[in-house]
XYZ file of C-alpha atoms in Angstrom:
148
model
C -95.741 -42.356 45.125
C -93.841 -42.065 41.691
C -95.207 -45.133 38.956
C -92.203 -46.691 38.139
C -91.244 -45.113 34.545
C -91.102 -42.020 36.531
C -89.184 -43.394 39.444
C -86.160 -45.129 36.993
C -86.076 -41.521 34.733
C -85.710 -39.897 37.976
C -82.854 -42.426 39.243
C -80.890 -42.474 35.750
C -80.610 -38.296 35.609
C -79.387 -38.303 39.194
C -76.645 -40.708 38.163
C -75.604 -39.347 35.146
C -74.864 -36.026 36.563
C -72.889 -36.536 38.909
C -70.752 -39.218 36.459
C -70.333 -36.245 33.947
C -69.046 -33.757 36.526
C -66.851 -36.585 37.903
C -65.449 -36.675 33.974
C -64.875 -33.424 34.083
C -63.154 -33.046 37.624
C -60.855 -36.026 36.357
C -59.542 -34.042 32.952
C -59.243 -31.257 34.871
C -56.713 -32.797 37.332
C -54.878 -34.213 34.506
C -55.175 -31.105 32.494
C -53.555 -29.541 35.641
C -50.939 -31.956 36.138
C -49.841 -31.833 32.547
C -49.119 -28.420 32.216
C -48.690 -27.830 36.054
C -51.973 -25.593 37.047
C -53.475 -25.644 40.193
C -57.356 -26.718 39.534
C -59.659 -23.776 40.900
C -63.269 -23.230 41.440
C -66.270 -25.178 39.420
C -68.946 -22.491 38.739
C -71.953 -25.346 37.068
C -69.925 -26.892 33.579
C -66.852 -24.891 33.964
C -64.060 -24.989 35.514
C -60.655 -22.512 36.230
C -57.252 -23.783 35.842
C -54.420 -21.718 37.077
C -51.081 -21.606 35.781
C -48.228 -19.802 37.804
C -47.485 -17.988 34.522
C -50.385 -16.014 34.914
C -52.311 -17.845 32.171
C -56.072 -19.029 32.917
C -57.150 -22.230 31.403
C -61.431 -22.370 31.525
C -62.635 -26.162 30.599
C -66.048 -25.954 30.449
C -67.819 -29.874 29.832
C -71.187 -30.246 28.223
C -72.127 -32.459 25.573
C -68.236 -32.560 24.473
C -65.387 -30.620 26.650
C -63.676 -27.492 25.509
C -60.824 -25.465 26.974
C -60.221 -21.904 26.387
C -57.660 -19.369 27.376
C -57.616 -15.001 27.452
C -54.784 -12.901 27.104
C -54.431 -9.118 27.407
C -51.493 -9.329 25.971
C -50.348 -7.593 22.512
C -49.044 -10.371 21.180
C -49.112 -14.132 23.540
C -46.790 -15.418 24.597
C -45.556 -19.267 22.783
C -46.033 -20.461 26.648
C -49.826 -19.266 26.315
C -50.104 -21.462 22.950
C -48.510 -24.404 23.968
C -50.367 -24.952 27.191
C -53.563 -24.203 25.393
C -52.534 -26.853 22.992
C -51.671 -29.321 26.133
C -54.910 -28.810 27.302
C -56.950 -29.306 24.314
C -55.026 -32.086 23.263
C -56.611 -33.843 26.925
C -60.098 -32.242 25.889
C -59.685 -34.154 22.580
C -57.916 -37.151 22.265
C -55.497 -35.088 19.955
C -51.784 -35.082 19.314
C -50.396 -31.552 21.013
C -48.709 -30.479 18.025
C -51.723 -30.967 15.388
C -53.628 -29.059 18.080
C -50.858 -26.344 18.472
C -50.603 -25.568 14.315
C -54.859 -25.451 14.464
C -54.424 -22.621 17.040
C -51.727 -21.051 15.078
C -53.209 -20.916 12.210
C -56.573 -19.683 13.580
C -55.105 -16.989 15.712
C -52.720 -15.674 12.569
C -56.182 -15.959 10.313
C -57.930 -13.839 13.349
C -55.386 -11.078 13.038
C -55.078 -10.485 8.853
C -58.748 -10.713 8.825
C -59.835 -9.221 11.429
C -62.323 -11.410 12.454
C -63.132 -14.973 14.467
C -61.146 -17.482 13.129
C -62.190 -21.777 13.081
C -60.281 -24.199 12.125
C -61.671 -27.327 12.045
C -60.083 -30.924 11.710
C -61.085 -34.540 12.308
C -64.286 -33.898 14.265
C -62.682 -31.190 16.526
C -62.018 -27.670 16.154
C -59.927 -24.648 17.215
C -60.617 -20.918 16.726
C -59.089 -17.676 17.910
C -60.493 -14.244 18.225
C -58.309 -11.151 18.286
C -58.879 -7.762 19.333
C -55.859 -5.327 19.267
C -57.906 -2.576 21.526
C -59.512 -4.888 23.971
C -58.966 -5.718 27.853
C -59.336 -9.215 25.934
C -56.514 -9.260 22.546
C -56.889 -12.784 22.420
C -59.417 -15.600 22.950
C -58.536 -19.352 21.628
C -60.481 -22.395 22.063
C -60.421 -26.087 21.182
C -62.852 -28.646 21.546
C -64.689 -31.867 19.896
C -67.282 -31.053 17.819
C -70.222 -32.333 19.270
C -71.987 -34.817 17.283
C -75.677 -34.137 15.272
């Protein structure tokens, strides 16, 4: 038999599992709906959005959610920046368009300097990495700092 202490611990993680992966199905549905994705498979804390465009959106919720998206393109597309800037703008309370400069300016930074790229704002961040002779050229992100 499990004393008590034991018993509750054991009854408060089972809840709050399942209540953070509910959280995270829900802004993934309205991530999807926003920029019209489909919602695809949950592998553990992540999960695939597809948009017919051919863009992948992977929101991936832990202590705070973030969304990221890959392109093998040369250069991505705007469509690539502004549904990455939909989507974090649901992962962080944010306006779209603050979010959309953040991964504009990260993603030009990435390029001149050759290197990862943050940007960070208001207690949430965006950054880009670029590689011009990758399978991967680009790979942006945005997400709430988490707090501590």
């Amino acid at each position: 038999m499990m004393r008590p202490v034991y018993l509750a611990a054991a009854i408060t993680l089972s809840v709050a599992v399942p209540a953070h992966a509910d959280e995270c199905d829900g802004l993934a549905a309205r991530i999807a709906s926003e920029i019209g994705a489909k919602v695809g498979r949950r592998q553990g804390p992540s999960i695939d959005l597809k948009i017919p465009n051919g863009t992948k959106i992977d929101l991936t919720c832990r202590s705070e959610p973030i969304v990221q998206a890959a392109s093998g393109d040369p250069t991505p597309s705007a469509v690539y920046f502004q549904d990455l800037a939909i989507a974090g703008a649901a992962a962080t309370g944010e306006n779209a368009g603050a979010v959309q400069s953040a991964i504009g300016k990260a993603y030009e930074t990435s390029l001149r300097e050759r290197r990862k790229s943050f940007i960070q704002q208001n207690g949430w961040s965006a950054n880009c990495y670029t590689d011009p002779s990758g399978s991967i050229r680009t790979l942006c992100s945005v997400g709430r700092i988490p707090p501590g």
